[in-house]
Short mmCIF file of C-alpha atoms in Angstrom, two decimals:
data_model
loop_
_atom_site.label_atom_id
_atom_site.label_comp_id
_atom_site.label_asym_id
_atom_site.label_seq_id
_atom_site.Cartn_x
_atom_site.Cartn_y
_atom_site.Cartn_z
CA MET I 1 184.28 111.51 33.38
CA ASP I 2 187.36 111.37 35.60
CA LEU I 3 187.09 113.31 38.87
CA LYS I 4 190.70 114.38 38.38
CA THR I 5 189.67 116.50 35.43
CA LEU I 6 186.94 118.36 37.37
CA PRO I 7 187.56 121.66 39.17
CA LEU I 8 187.84 121.38 42.95
CA ALA I 9 184.83 123.67 43.46
CA THR I 10 182.68 121.34 41.36
CA ILE I 11 183.76 118.29 43.38
CA LEU I 12 183.01 120.08 46.65
CA MET I 13 179.53 120.98 45.39
CA PHE I 14 178.59 117.32 44.82
CA PRO I 15 177.36 116.71 48.42
CA LEU I 16 175.32 119.93 48.36
CA THR I 17 173.72 119.01 45.05
CA ALA I 18 172.89 115.53 46.32
CA TYR I 19 171.18 116.94 49.40
CA ALA I 20 169.22 119.43 47.34
CA ARG I 21 168.08 116.73 44.91
CA ALA I 22 167.38 113.81 47.26
CA GLY I 23 165.84 115.86 50.04
CA LEU I 24 166.75 116.38 53.67
CA THR I 25 165.22 114.53 56.57
CA LEU I 26 164.50 116.70 59.59
CA GLU I 27 167.49 115.22 61.41
CA GLN I 28 169.80 116.03 58.49
CA ALA I 29 168.42 119.55 58.16
CA VAL I 30 168.93 120.30 61.85
CA ASP I 31 172.41 118.82 61.82
CA ARG I 32 173.46 120.96 58.86
CA GLY I 33 171.71 124.05 60.15
CA LEU I 34 173.40 123.97 63.55
CA LYS I 35 176.81 123.76 61.88
CA VAL I 36 176.36 126.86 59.73
CA ASP I 37 174.20 129.07 61.96
CA ASN I 38 175.89 132.32 62.96
CA ILE I 39 174.00 132.65 66.25
CA ILE I 40 175.40 129.29 67.35
CA LYS I 41 178.88 130.43 66.33
CA THR I 42 178.41 133.67 68.28
CA GLU I 43 177.36 131.81 71.42
CA ALA I 44 180.26 129.38 71.04
CA ALA I 45 182.64 132.34 70.87
CA ARG I 46 180.96 133.77 73.98
CA VAL I 47 181.69 130.52 75.82
CA SER I 48 185.34 130.67 74.71
CA GLY I 49 185.59 134.27 75.88
CA ALA I 50 184.07 133.43 79.27
CA LYS I 51 186.55 130.57 79.73
CA ALA I 52 189.40 132.91 78.86
CA GLY I 53 188.11 135.38 81.46
CA LEU I 54 188.03 132.62 84.06
CA GLY I 55 191.60 131.67 83.19
CA GLN I 56 192.67 135.29 83.58
CA ALA I 57 191.04 135.48 87.03
CA ARG I 58 192.81 132.30 88.15
CA MET I 59 196.23 133.34 86.86
CA SER I 60 195.95 136.72 88.57
CA ARG I 61 196.72 134.96 91.86
CA PHE I 62 200.32 134.52 90.75
CA GLY I 63 200.95 138.23 90.46
CA GLY I 64 203.26 139.50 87.77
CA LEU I 65 206.87 139.74 86.64
CA LYS I 66 208.16 142.56 84.48
CA LEU I 67 211.42 143.72 83.00
CA LYS I 68 212.33 147.39 83.02
CA GLY I 69 215.04 149.46 81.43
CA MET I 70 215.80 153.17 81.09
CA TYR I 71 218.51 155.56 79.82
CA THR I 72 218.77 159.01 81.43
CA ASP I 73 221.09 162.00 81.03
CA GLY I 74 220.83 165.20 83.11
CA ASP I 75 222.51 167.68 85.46
CA ASP I 76 219.78 168.09 88.03
CA PRO I 77 221.60 168.06 91.43
CA VAL I 78 219.30 165.53 93.04
CA TYR I 79 219.38 163.29 89.98
CA ALA I 80 223.18 163.51 89.65
CA PHE I 81 223.71 162.83 93.37
CA ALA I 82 221.39 159.79 93.38
CA THR I 83 222.81 158.44 90.11
CA ALA I 84 226.35 158.55 91.41
CA MET I 85 225.31 156.63 94.50
CA LYS I 86 223.48 154.01 92.42
CA GLN I 87 226.48 153.59 90.14
CA GLY I 88 228.92 153.39 93.07
CA THR I 89 230.95 156.37 91.83
CA PHE I 90 230.07 158.79 94.61
CA GLY I 91 233.07 160.19 96.53
CA MET I 92 234.33 163.29 98.35
CA ALA I 93 234.91 164.99 95.03
CA SER I 94 231.23 164.67 94.29
CA LEU I 95 230.45 166.94 97.25
CA ALA I 96 232.46 169.77 95.72
CA THR I 97 230.13 169.96 92.74
CA ILE I 98 226.92 168.90 94.46
CA ASN I 99 225.17 172.20 93.69
CA ASP I 100 226.46 172.42 90.13
CA PRO I 101 227.21 168.86 88.98
CA ASP I 102 228.43 167.80 85.59
CA PRO I 103 225.83 166.04 83.42
CA ALA I 104 225.33 162.44 84.51
CA ARG I 105 224.09 159.62 82.38
CA ASN I 106 222.83 156.27 83.48
CA TYR I 107 221.86 152.92 81.98
CA MET I 108 219.35 151.08 84.15
CA ALA I 109 218.00 147.52 83.75
CA GLY I 110 216.01 145.50 86.22
CA VAL I 111 213.38 142.94 87.12
CA GLU I 112 210.37 143.55 89.34
CA ALA I 113 207.88 141.02 90.72
CA GLY I 114 204.80 141.21 92.89
CA VAL I 115 202.56 138.54 94.41
CA PRO I 116 199.20 139.39 96.02
CA LEU I 117 198.86 137.97 99.53
CA PHE I 118 195.48 139.42 100.43
CA THR I 119 193.21 141.41 98.14
CA GLY I 120 190.09 141.84 100.23
CA PHE I 121 188.69 138.68 98.60
CA ALA I 122 188.81 140.39 95.20
CA LEU I 123 190.68 137.52 93.55
CA SER I 124 188.45 134.75 94.95
CA ASN I 125 185.35 136.72 94.00
CA ALA I 126 186.73 137.38 90.53
CA GLU I 127 187.30 133.65 90.05
CA LYS I 128 183.78 132.94 91.30
CA MET I 129 182.38 135.46 88.81
CA GLY I 130 184.44 133.85 86.08
CA LYS I 131 183.01 130.41 86.81
CA LEU I 132 179.49 131.80 86.87
CA GLY I 133 180.17 133.59 83.60
CA VAL I 134 181.27 130.35 81.94
CA GLU I 135 178.18 128.54 83.22
CA ALA I 136 175.94 131.36 82.00
CA ALA I 137 177.59 131.36 78.57
CA GLU I 138 177.26 127.57 78.27
CA ALA I 139 173.59 127.79 79.23
CA GLY I 140 173.11 130.53 76.63
CA TYR I 141 174.79 128.36 74.01
CA ALA I 142 172.52 125.42 74.85
CA ARG I 143 169.42 127.60 74.64
CA ALA I 144 170.53 129.03 71.32
CA ASN I 145 171.03 125.48 70.10
CA SER I 146 167.45 124.63 71.04
CA GLY I 147 166.12 127.81 69.45
CA ILE I 148 167.88 127.21 66.15
CA THR I 149 166.76 123.58 66.21
CA PHE I 150 163.16 124.73 66.45
CA LYS I 151 163.67 127.39 63.78
CA ILE I 152 164.96 124.78 61.32
CA THR I 153 162.23 122.33 62.35
CA TYR I 154 159.63 125.00 61.59
CA GLN I 155 161.17 125.77 58.21
CA TRP I 156 161.46 122.09 57.29
CA MET I 157 157.81 121.50 58.18
CA MET I 158 156.81 124.60 56.21
CA VAL I 159 158.38 123.08 53.11
CA LEU I 160 156.47 119.85 53.78
CA LEU I 161 153.22 121.77 54.12
CA ARG I 162 153.77 123.93 51.06
CA ALA I 163 154.79 120.93 48.97
CA ARG I 164 151.62 119.10 49.97
CA LEU I 165 149.38 122.11 49.28
CA ALA I 166 151.01 122.64 45.89
CA ALA I 167 150.44 118.97 45.01
CA LEU I 168 146.80 119.16 46.11
CA ALA I 169 146.25 122.28 44.01
CA ALA I 170 147.86 120.64 40.97
CA ASP I 171 145.59 117.58 41.33
CA SER I 172 142.51 119.77 41.73
CA VAL I 173 143.36 121.83 38.65
CA ALA I 174 143.96 118.68 36.59
CA ALA I 175 140.64 117.16 37.70
CA ALA I 176 138.76 120.40 37.03
CA GLU I 177 140.30 120.75 33.59
CA THR I 178 139.18 117.22 32.74
CA GLU I 179 135.61 118.04 33.76
CA LEU I 180 135.71 121.30 31.79
CA LYS I 181 136.79 119.45 28.63
CA THR I 182 133.78 117.20 28.95
CA ALA I 183 131.57 120.19 29.66
CA GLN I 184 132.94 121.98 26.59
CA MET I 185 131.83 119.13 24.34
CA LEU I 186 128.42 119.01 26.00
CA LYS I 187 128.11 122.78 25.72
CA ASP I 188 128.85 122.62 22.00
CA LYS I 189 125.99 120.14 21.73
CA GLY I 190 123.71 122.40 23.75
CA MET I 191 123.58 119.98 26.68
CA VAL I 192 125.24 122.37 29.20
CA LEU I 193 124.05 125.86 29.94
CA GLY I 194 126.53 128.57 29.03
CA SER I 195 126.08 130.27 32.39
CA ASP I 196 127.00 127.04 34.20
CA TYR I 197 129.99 126.52 31.95
CA TYR I 198 131.39 129.99 32.47
CA GLY I 199 130.74 129.75 36.18
CA ALA I 200 132.72 126.51 36.21
CA GLU I 201 135.52 128.24 34.29
CA ALA I 202 135.61 130.91 37.00
CA ILE I 203 136.07 128.22 39.65
CA LEU I 204 138.84 126.66 37.56
CA SER I 205 140.56 130.05 37.39
CA THR I 206 140.34 130.26 41.17
CA LEU I 207 141.94 126.82 41.50
CA ARG I 208 144.67 127.84 39.09
CA GLY I 209 145.24 130.92 41.23
CA TYR I 210 145.69 128.69 44.29
CA LYS I 211 148.15 126.54 42.37
CA LEU I 212 150.20 129.50 41.23
CA GLU I 213 150.24 131.06 44.70
CA TRP I 214 151.13 127.81 46.46
CA ASP I 215 153.83 126.93 43.92
CA LYS I 216 155.48 130.31 44.53
CA ALA I 217 155.14 129.88 48.28
CA LEU I 218 156.81 126.45 48.01
CA GLU I 219 159.75 127.91 46.08
CA LEU I 220 160.20 130.59 48.72
CA GLU I 221 160.12 128.13 51.64
CA LYS I 222 162.64 125.86 49.89
CA GLU I 223 164.91 128.83 49.37
CA LYS I 224 164.60 129.88 53.02
CA LEU I 225 165.39 126.34 54.16
CA GLY I 226 168.39 126.25 51.83
CA ILE I 227 169.73 129.45 53.36
CA ALA I 228 169.21 128.08 56.88
CA VAL I 229 171.10 124.84 56.19
CA GLY I 230 173.79 126.19 53.90
CA LEU I 231 172.44 124.95 50.56
CA PRO I 232 172.33 127.93 48.19
CA GLY I 233 169.50 127.77 45.69
CA GLY I 234 167.06 125.96 47.96
CA ALA I 235 166.69 122.57 49.59
CA GLU I 236 164.29 119.69 49.05
CA VAL I 237 162.89 117.77 52.00
CA SER I 238 162.25 114.09 52.56
CA GLY I 239 159.19 113.49 54.70
CA GLU I 240 155.40 113.55 54.87
CA LEU I 241 153.00 115.45 57.10
CA ARG I 242 150.98 113.00 59.14
CA ASP I 243 149.63 112.31 62.59
CA PRO I 244 152.20 109.85 63.90
CA GLY I 245 150.27 109.17 67.10
CA TYR I 246 152.63 110.88 69.51
CA PRO I 247 152.51 109.75 73.14
CA ALA I 248 150.75 112.16 75.47
CA LEU I 249 152.79 115.04 76.82
CA GLU I 250 153.07 115.00 80.61
CA ARG I 251 152.36 118.57 81.65
CA GLY I 252 153.88 118.22 85.13
CA ARG I 253 157.16 116.86 83.79
CA LEU I 254 157.36 119.56 81.14
CA GLU I 255 156.61 122.30 83.71
CA ASP I 256 159.43 121.04 85.91
CA ALA I 257 161.76 121.06 82.91
CA ALA I 258 160.64 124.55 81.88
CA ALA I 259 161.46 125.89 85.36
CA GLY I 260 165.11 124.97 84.75
CA ARG I 261 165.25 126.16 81.16
CA LYS I 262 168.68 127.17 79.91
CA ASP I 263 167.84 130.82 79.33
CA VAL I 264 166.44 131.01 82.87
CA LEU I 265 169.55 129.25 84.16
CA ALA I 266 171.79 131.73 82.35
CA LEU I 267 169.98 134.65 83.95
CA ARG I 268 170.21 133.00 87.37
CA LYS I 269 173.95 132.71 86.91
CA MET I 270 174.14 136.38 85.95
CA GLU I 271 172.11 137.19 89.05
CA GLN I 272 174.78 135.44 91.13
CA VAL I 273 177.46 137.36 89.24
CA SER I 274 175.75 140.62 90.21
CA LYS I 275 175.49 139.55 93.84
CA THR I 276 179.19 138.69 93.84
CA ALA I 277 179.92 142.12 92.37
CA VAL I 278 178.08 143.64 95.36
CA LYS I 279 180.37 141.71 97.74
CA MET I 280 183.43 142.88 95.83
CA GLN I 281 182.28 146.47 96.12
CA GLU I 282 181.56 146.12 99.83
CA ASN I 283 184.99 144.54 100.38
CA SER I 284 186.81 147.25 98.46
CA VAL I 285 187.50 149.06 101.78
CA LEU I 286 189.57 146.13 103.05
CA PRO I 287 193.37 146.36 102.95
CA VAL I 288 195.37 144.89 100.09
CA VAL I 289 198.68 143.22 100.93
CA GLU I 290 201.31 142.43 98.30
CA ALA I 291 204.78 140.92 98.50
CA PHE I 292 207.16 142.54 96.06
CA GLY I 293 210.77 142.38 95.06
CA SER I 294 213.05 144.08 92.56
CA TRP I 295 216.58 143.73 91.25
CA GLU I 296 218.18 146.65 89.46
CA THR I 297 221.52 147.51 87.81
CA ASN I 298 222.88 150.97 87.05
CA SER I 299 225.96 152.09 85.11
CA GLU I 300 227.38 155.17 83.44
CA SER I 301 228.28 152.98 80.44
CA LEU I 302 227.16 149.63 79.07
CA SER I 303 229.81 147.92 81.19
CA ASP I 304 230.66 147.80 84.87
CA PHE I 305 227.06 147.56 86.10
CA ARG I 306 226.35 147.84 89.81
CA SER I 307 223.35 145.92 91.10
CA SER I 308 220.93 146.43 93.99
CA ARG I 309 217.85 144.65 95.28
CA MET I 310 214.81 145.36 97.37
CA LEU I 311 212.27 143.02 98.99
CA GLY I 312 209.23 143.93 101.03
CA LEU I 313 205.56 143.90 101.81
CA ARG I 314 203.21 146.60 100.65
CA LEU I 315 199.87 147.39 102.28
CA THR I 316 197.29 149.79 100.88
CA MET I 317 193.92 150.61 102.37
CA PRO I 318 191.42 153.28 101.32
CA ILE I 319 190.24 155.32 104.30
CA GLY I 320 188.37 158.08 102.55
CA ASP I 321 186.36 157.33 99.39
CA PRO I 322 183.21 159.48 99.14
CA ALA I 323 182.03 157.52 96.06
CA TRP I 324 182.08 154.12 97.83
CA PHE I 325 178.46 154.30 98.99
CA ALA I 326 177.24 155.26 95.51
CA ARG I 327 179.18 152.38 93.91
CA ARG I 328 177.82 149.94 96.49
CA ASP I 329 174.23 151.09 95.95
CA GLY I 330 174.71 150.90 92.18
CA ALA I 331 175.95 147.31 92.47
CA ARG I 332 172.98 146.42 94.64
CA ALA I 333 170.61 147.92 92.08
CA GLU I 334 172.24 145.86 89.32
CA ALA I 335 171.81 142.72 91.42
CA SER I 336 168.14 143.53 92.01
CA MET I 337 167.57 144.04 88.27
CA ALA I 338 169.33 140.76 87.47
CA ALA I 339 167.07 138.91 89.94
CA SER I 340 163.96 140.49 88.41
CA ARG I 341 165.09 139.53 84.90
CA ALA I 342 165.58 135.92 85.98
CA ASP I 343 162.17 135.82 87.70
CA GLU I 344 160.48 137.28 84.62
CA ALA I 345 162.23 134.75 82.35
CA LYS I 346 160.90 131.93 84.54
CA LYS I 347 157.37 133.33 84.25
CA GLN I 348 157.75 133.74 80.50
CA ALA I 349 158.93 130.14 80.19
CA ALA I 350 155.77 128.98 81.99
CA VAL I 351 153.61 131.13 79.69
CA GLU I 352 155.31 129.81 76.55
CA LEU I 353 154.83 126.22 77.69
CA SER I 354 151.16 126.82 78.50
CA GLU I 355 150.56 128.38 75.08
CA ALA I 356 152.35 125.58 73.26
CA LEU I 357 150.47 122.86 75.15
CA ASN I 358 147.15 124.62 74.58
CA ASN I 359 147.86 124.96 70.86
CA TYR I 360 148.98 121.34 70.62
CA ASN I 361 145.89 120.04 72.42
CA SER I 362 143.69 122.27 70.24
CA ALA I 363 145.29 120.81 67.11
CA LEU I 364 144.73 117.29 68.48
CA GLU I 365 141.03 118.01 69.02
CA THR I 366 140.56 119.80 65.71
CA LEU I 367 142.28 117.18 63.56
CA PRO I 368 139.43 114.59 63.62
CA VAL I 369 136.99 117.35 62.63
CA THR I 370 139.01 118.50 59.62
CA LYS I 371 139.66 114.88 58.65
CA GLU I 372 135.93 114.16 58.68
CA THR I 373 135.35 117.32 56.63
CA VAL I 374 137.73 116.02 53.97
CA GLU I 375 135.94 112.67 53.86
CA LYS I 376 132.53 114.34 53.53
CA ALA I 377 133.78 116.73 50.82
CA ARG I 378 135.26 113.83 48.83
CA GLN I 379 132.08 111.83 49.24
CA SER I 380 130.06 114.77 47.96
CA LEU I 381 132.34 115.12 44.92
CA GLU I 382 132.10 111.42 44.10
CA LEU I 383 128.29 111.64 44.24
CA PHE I 384 128.18 114.72 42.02
CA ARG I 385 130.31 113.27 39.22
CA PRO I 386 128.03 110.41 38.09
CA LEU I 387 124.96 112.65 38.44
CA TYR I 388 126.62 115.24 36.23
CA ARG I 389 127.50 112.65 33.59
CA GLN I 390 123.92 111.50 33.67
CA GLY I 391 122.79 115.08 33.04
CA ARG I 392 121.18 115.39 36.49
CA GLN I 393 123.70 117.90 37.90
CA SER I 394 125.48 120.93 36.54
CA VAL I 395 129.21 121.04 35.89
CA LEU I 396 129.20 124.13 38.06
CA GLU I 397 128.24 122.01 41.08
CA VAL I 398 130.95 119.50 40.28
CA LEU I 399 133.64 122.17 40.28
CA ARG I 400 132.25 123.70 43.43
CA ALA I 401 132.55 120.30 45.04
CA GLN I 402 136.10 120.02 43.68
CA ALA I 403 137.00 123.38 45.22
CA SER I 404 135.44 122.33 48.53
CA VAL I 405 137.61 119.22 48.56
CA LEU I 406 140.73 121.31 48.00
CA GLN I 407 139.80 123.70 50.79
CA ALA I 408 139.03 120.83 53.17
CA GLU I 409 142.29 119.03 52.34
CA ALA I 410 144.29 122.24 52.77
CA ALA I 411 142.70 122.80 56.19
CA TYR I 412 143.46 119.20 57.18
CA TYR I 413 147.14 119.42 56.26
CA GLN I 414 147.45 122.79 57.96
CA ASP I 415 146.16 121.12 61.12
CA LEU I 416 148.71 118.33 60.70
CA PHE I 417 151.39 121.00 60.35
CA LYS I 418 150.18 122.69 63.53
CA LEU I 419 150.02 119.39 65.41
CA ASN I 420 153.67 118.56 64.68
CA LEU I 421 154.91 122.12 65.03
CA TYR I 422 153.16 122.82 68.35
CA ARG I 423 154.53 119.60 69.78
CA ALA I 424 158.04 120.72 68.83
CA GLN I 425 157.25 124.13 70.34
CA ALA I 426 156.17 122.51 73.61
CA LEU I 427 159.46 120.62 73.68
CA LEU I 428 161.32 123.85 73.01
CA ALA I 429 159.48 125.65 75.81
CA SER I 430 160.47 122.88 78.24
CA GLU I 431 164.07 122.62 76.98
CA THR I 432 163.53 119.05 75.80
CA LEU I 433 163.89 119.65 72.06
CA ASP I 434 167.20 117.83 71.96
CA ALA I 435 168.87 115.58 69.40
CA ALA I 436 166.85 112.55 70.57
CA ALA I 437 163.56 114.44 70.16
CA VAL I 438 164.55 115.62 66.68
CA LYS I 439 165.48 112.07 65.71
CA ASP I 440 162.12 110.82 66.96
CA ILE I 441 160.13 113.45 65.01
CA SER I 442 162.28 112.90 61.94
CA GLY I 443 161.62 109.16 62.05
CA LYS I 444 157.89 109.59 62.54
CA LEU I 445 157.60 111.98 59.59
CA ALA I 446 159.98 110.07 57.32
CA ALA I 447 158.77 109.60 53.75
CA GLY I 448 156.80 106.37 53.30
CA ASN I 449 156.79 105.62 57.03
CA TYR I 450 153.27 104.40 57.65
#
């Protein structure tokens, strides 16, 4: 088939279909997920907005330039007198009608400019707040990036876990069905008790229930991963849950990293913004000096304009503002709250790291136990089978042993899931779940990588 004959939408769907069919590595899933995540887009827009605010604060130093124009028509004595003087048409005859002038009209056009010379440090503080705002927004973006990376890592590992559990359940059901077929023939010959047979059938039904439940759970997790990475209809994964023998996590290094976590950094920057706002409020009683200038033309018609100019310095200074103290105290309260939020975020970061490390170490210690349980359960099953075929054990015991193997294997792979997930969580808590860490985990859990 020629690609030229295919609709554009179909061609564009080829990469998505390939990903869904071949399966995503963790690195690919994270890469796709970060590109389509709306939280990341929101934080990126926040950074852009903060940079625009900083640019506005910097450009405010240059003051402003504006054009003005106005048409007026009236017979108010003061207006008529002033208009005649502006137009250059005032004469002795104007005095004769000063109390009852004829209507005067005027066309005015002009340019006005102002440049701040001293603003009570308002401009410098505004620029400082703008810089801090950009840094806070960038830190927030970085933290959101880490959070979404972990979210996708969790979802990817959930698909791995559910796929493995579903496969284990399918194998257990197939093995149990094989034993039940043999038992059916023996039962027909009177060599297997009916009570044992029906008990074994009940265990098989339980195993089938596990299979059905875990198959449905796998479909759901694939669908959730597909939504997260922009693959409608679900996504397959490429990888295997295993203990890759991670190097030990250095608690001291991770604690140092957690103390400077991006969300904590963002709140520290906002604390500095609040402190700067206090200074701005305190300095609001200082005088403001501005250089200004204007050029203006006036005419009774749209021709023969007469121009005038004015240059000067303007100083303003508040000397009586009863609300100043309340505004200052309010700004100080905001700064105190911002400091408390940053301190609490630092404490929370330490708690999250401690929990993640504790969970990770617990999974490390539990894994050999669950692995040994699997080995013992399999050994028990292998011993039961020949005894059953020799008529020395009931088929009921064989299926019980089969169910025990499934339960032990499920517990083992759940521990493997926890081991890998809690390590990623520890990296997230210490702000070290970056692209290099994702690549490392992805490589260690790659399919067939033993």
